[in-house]
Amino acid sequence: MNYLIIFVLGILMLGPIFYAYYLDYKADPKEFILSMKPLKKGLIQGLVFFTAYYGINKIYEFTFPLNKKHGIEFNLEREKLAIPKIKEDWKIDNHYSEQFKTEWWKPEPRNGHFKKIIEYGIFGVKYETDYYHNPNLKGTFAWSIYDYNKNIFVYFMERPNNKSIEVTEKGKIKNLKSSKTMGITKSEFDNYKME
């Protein structure tokens, strides 16, 4: 049904234009053909430009990042760097993955280490983020980020916010987010995973 509406609208919009061209052609065919030469040249140039742009864009999408082989086959390198590995039954989430980001998810139940995000630069991997969920601590998540450039880990935790409102210095009421994110130490991170 939608295609029919688009078709009818196209005829209503383009029909008068083509009819005007037809009337112009009937009035003086030679003059009409001469006036179409610049249009033909413009169409060819536009087609060449569109083809080049589309081709370069597709080459960019398929070529960059240059090294995107950091899936399960990269687990030996992860083990050397003490980065959590991707398990054999994990799957790539194509809905959230992009050209410079790949998301791996553990199948249900998603407790413990359940998600890994690999972020790429043009030349290869930049960060790996590993997410953990402890079912004993409801509403909490923890994650570690490994920076390949600096060779360091950074740790974070998201906890439910006990306070829903706060009074500012000026006496105004401020609604707070339902959760708060904070940086934590490696020992706090390890304790979260073990609890």
GROMACS .gro file of C-alpha atoms in nm:
model
  195
    1MET     CA    1   0.000   0.000   0.000
    2ASN     CA    2   0.285   0.241   0.089
    3TYR     CA    3   0.452   0.172  -0.247
    4LEU     CA    4   0.132   0.263  -0.427
    5ILE     CA    5   0.113   0.596  -0.243
    6ILE     CA    6   0.479   0.672  -0.327
    7PHE     CA    7   0.416   0.579  -0.691
    8VAL     CA    8   0.109   0.804  -0.716
    9LEU     CA    9   0.293   1.095  -0.548
   10GLY     CA   10   0.585   1.045  -0.787
   11ILE     CA   11   0.353   1.064  -1.086
   12LEU     CA   12   0.181   1.373  -0.945
   13MET     CA   13   0.515   1.548  -0.888
   14LEU     CA   14   0.707   1.436  -1.197
   15GLY     CA   15   0.417   1.415  -1.441
   16PRO     CA   16   0.381   1.793  -1.493
   17ILE     CA   17   0.760   1.831  -1.534
   18PHE     CA   18   0.775   1.565  -1.805
   19TYR     CA   19   0.463   1.708  -1.970
   20ALA     CA   20   0.631   2.052  -1.982
   21TYR     CA   21   0.940   1.895  -2.140
   22TYR     CA   22   0.715   1.721  -2.393
   23LEU     CA   23   0.546   2.050  -2.485
   24ASP     CA   24   0.887   2.221  -2.515
   25TYR     CA   25   1.007   1.939  -2.743
   26LYS     CA   26   0.695   1.965  -2.965
   27ALA     CA   27   0.741   2.343  -3.001
   28ASP     CA   28   1.101   2.319  -3.133
   29PRO     CA   29   1.271   1.975  -3.136
   30LYS     CA   30   1.615   2.103  -3.249
   31GLU     CA   31   1.631   2.372  -2.980
   32PHE     CA   32   1.516   2.121  -2.718
   33ILE     CA   33   1.793   1.871  -2.811
   34LEU     CA   34   2.056   2.149  -2.797
   35SER     CA   35   1.931   2.258  -2.453
   36MET     CA   36   1.958   1.898  -2.323
   37LYS     CA   37   2.334   1.866  -2.393
   38PRO     CA   38   2.445   2.052  -2.075
   39LEU     CA   39   2.191   1.849  -1.876
   40LYS     CA   40   2.336   1.526  -2.018
   41LYS     CA   41   2.689   1.638  -1.926
   42GLY     CA   42   2.574   1.727  -1.572
   43LEU     CA   43   2.401   1.390  -1.530
   44ILE     CA   44   2.715   1.204  -1.639
   45GLN     CA   45   2.931   1.410  -1.400
   46GLY     CA   46   2.683   1.351  -1.118
   47LEU     CA   47   2.679   0.976  -1.189
   48VAL     CA   48   3.061   0.962  -1.190
   49PHE     CA   49   3.077   1.159  -0.863
   50PHE     CA   50   2.811   0.940  -0.698
   51THR     CA   51   2.985   0.620  -0.810
   52ALA     CA   52   3.324   0.742  -0.685
   53TYR     CA   53   3.178   0.856  -0.351
   54TYR     CA   54   2.986   0.533  -0.299
   55GLY     CA   55   3.288   0.322  -0.396
   56ILE     CA   56   3.526   0.508  -0.165
   57ASN     CA   57   3.274   0.486   0.118
   58LYS     CA   58   3.237   0.109   0.072
   59ILE     CA   59   3.615   0.061   0.053
   60TYR     CA   60   3.646   0.259   0.379
   61GLU     CA   61   3.378   0.045   0.548
   62PHE     CA   62   3.534  -0.285   0.443
   63THR     CA   63   3.899  -0.186   0.494
   64PHE     CA   64   3.903   0.009   0.822
   65PRO     CA   65   3.994  -0.078   1.088
   66LEU     CA   66   4.292  -0.247   0.926
   67ASN     CA   67   4.320  -0.517   1.196
   68LYS     CA   68   3.986  -0.637   1.333
   69LYS     CA   69   4.081  -0.994   1.423
   70HIS     CA   70   4.030  -0.984   1.800
   71GLY     CA   71   3.763  -1.247   1.842
   72ILE     CA   72   3.795  -1.591   2.001
   73GLU     CA   73   4.119  -1.654   1.809
   74PHE     CA   74   4.278  -1.369   2.012
   75ASN     CA   75   4.219  -1.543   2.349
   76LEU     CA   76   4.583  -1.659   2.381
   77GLU     CA   77   4.700  -1.296   2.366
   78ARG     CA   78   4.430  -1.199   2.618
   79GLU     CA   79   4.555  -1.467   2.854
   80LYS     CA   80   4.908  -1.323   2.838
   81LEU     CA   81   4.774  -0.973   2.911
   82ALA     CA   82   4.538  -1.099   3.190
   83ILE     CA   83   4.233  -0.979   2.995
   84PRO     CA   84   3.917  -1.191   3.037
   85LYS     CA   85   3.869  -1.431   2.746
   86ILE     CA   86   3.571  -1.474   2.514
   87LYS     CA   87   3.408  -1.812   2.574
   88GLU     CA   88   3.330  -2.047   2.287
   89ASP     CA   89   2.951  -2.010   2.323
   90TRP     CA   90   2.951  -1.628   2.316
   91LYS     CA   91   2.794  -1.453   2.017
   92ILE     CA   92   2.849  -1.120   1.844
   93ASP     CA   93   2.553  -0.884   1.876
   94ASN     CA   94   2.524  -0.743   1.524
   95HIS     CA   95   2.252  -0.499   1.631
   96TYR     CA   96   2.486  -0.300   1.858
   97SER     CA   97   2.816  -0.373   1.685
   98GLU     CA   98   2.948  -0.109   1.446
   99GLN     CA   99   3.242  -0.056   1.212
  100PHE     CA  100   3.476   0.038   1.498
  101LYS     CA  101   3.305  -0.158   1.779
  102THR     CA  102   3.221  -0.527   1.833
  103GLU     CA  103   2.996  -0.648   2.117
  104TRP     CA  104   3.017  -1.005   2.241
  105TRP     CA  105   2.745  -1.144   2.471
  106LYS     CA  106   2.728  -1.451   2.690
  107PRO     CA  107   2.411  -1.662   2.647
  108GLU     CA  108   2.150  -1.653   2.926
  109PRO     CA  109   2.177  -1.642   3.226
  110ARG     CA  110   2.392  -1.331   3.211
  111ASN     CA  111   2.559  -1.350   3.550
  112GLY     CA  112   2.929  -1.311   3.614
  113HIS     CA  113   3.128  -1.202   3.308
  114PHE     CA  114   2.849  -1.147   3.056
  115LYS     CA  115   2.960  -0.891   2.795
  116LYS     CA  116   3.272  -0.770   2.615
  117ILE     CA  117   3.302  -0.462   2.395
  118ILE     CA  118   3.606  -0.432   2.169
  119GLU     CA  119   3.669  -0.083   2.032
  120TYR     CA  120   3.898  -0.026   1.735
  121GLY     CA  121   4.096   0.263   1.594
  122ILE     CA  122   4.199   0.279   1.228
  123PHE     CA  123   4.500   0.050   1.277
  124GLY     CA  124   4.362  -0.198   1.530
  125VAL     CA  125   4.217  -0.254   1.876
  126LYS     CA  126   4.220   0.034   2.129
  127TYR     CA  127   4.007  -0.080   2.424
  128GLU     CA  128   3.841  -0.391   2.562
  129THR     CA  129   3.563  -0.343   2.814
  130ASP     CA  130   3.444  -0.643   3.018
  131TYR     CA  131   3.113  -0.625   3.206
  132TYR     CA  132   3.024  -0.825   3.516
  133HIS     CA  133   2.697  -0.878   3.701
  134ASN     CA  134   2.675  -1.016   4.053
  135PRO     CA  135   2.322  -1.155   4.112
  136ASN     CA  136   2.375  -1.128   4.490
  137LEU     CA  137   2.408  -0.748   4.463
  138LYS     CA  138   2.093  -0.642   4.279
  139GLY     CA  139   2.112  -0.339   4.053
  140THR     CA  140   2.491  -0.333   4.045
  141PHE     CA  141   2.731  -0.379   3.754
  142ALA     CA  142   3.107  -0.358   3.736
  143TRP     CA  143   3.334  -0.331   3.436
  144SER     CA  144   3.700  -0.317   3.353
  145ILE     CA  145   3.852  -0.130   3.060
  146TYR     CA  146   4.187  -0.240   2.921
  147ASP     CA  147   4.370   0.033   2.727
  148TYR     CA  148   4.598  -0.127   2.467
  149ASN     CA  149   4.795   0.195   2.412
  150LYS     CA  150   4.883   0.242   2.782
  151ASN     CA  151   4.867  -0.128   2.879
  152ILE     CA  152   4.659  -0.054   3.190
  153PHE     CA  153   4.324  -0.152   3.341
  154VAL     CA  154   4.067   0.093   3.478
  155TYR     CA  155   3.775  -0.030   3.691
  156PHE     CA  156   3.423   0.107   3.741
  157MET     CA  157   3.106   0.013   3.925
  158GLU     CA  158   2.745   0.122   3.889
  159ARG     CA  159   2.530   0.107   4.203
  160PRO     CA  160   2.172   0.205   4.275
  161ASN     CA  161   2.143   0.555   4.414
  162ASN     CA  162   1.973   0.549   4.755
  163LYS     CA  163   1.883   0.916   4.734
  164SER     CA  164   1.628   1.017   4.471
  165ILE     CA  165   1.633   1.392   4.544
  166GLU     CA  166   1.882   1.642   4.677
  167VAL     CA  167   1.856   2.000   4.794
  168THR     CA  168   2.108   2.233   4.630
  169GLU     CA  169   2.289   2.523   4.804
  170LYS     CA  170   2.030   2.764   4.662
  171GLY     CA  171   1.748   2.560   4.815
  172LYS     CA  172   1.622   2.405   4.492
  173ILE     CA  173   1.520   2.040   4.471
  174LYS     CA  174   1.724   1.836   4.227
  175ASN     CA  175   1.621   1.491   4.100
  176LEU     CA  176   1.908   1.244   4.101
  177LYS     CA  177   1.976   0.956   3.865
  178SER     CA  178   1.858   0.613   3.974
  179SER     CA  179   2.217   0.484   3.967
  180LYS     CA  180   2.563   0.625   4.020
  181THR     CA  181   2.888   0.531   3.851
  182MET     CA  182   3.219   0.544   4.032
  183GLY     CA  183   3.578   0.445   3.973
  184ILE     CA  184   3.698   0.161   4.196
  185THR     CA  185   4.027  -0.015   4.270
  186LYS     CA  186   4.129  -0.357   4.144
  187SER     CA  187   4.073  -0.512   4.487
  188GLU     CA  188   3.718  -0.367   4.506
  189PHE     CA  189   3.657  -0.501   4.154
  190ASP     CA  190   3.783  -0.849   4.249
  191ASN     CA  191   3.570  -0.845   4.567
  192TYR     CA  192   3.262  -0.759   4.360
  193LYS     CA  193   3.324  -1.056   4.130
  194MET     CA  194   3.375  -1.294   4.426
  195GLU     CA  195   3.077  -1.190   4.646
   0.00000   0.00000   0.00000
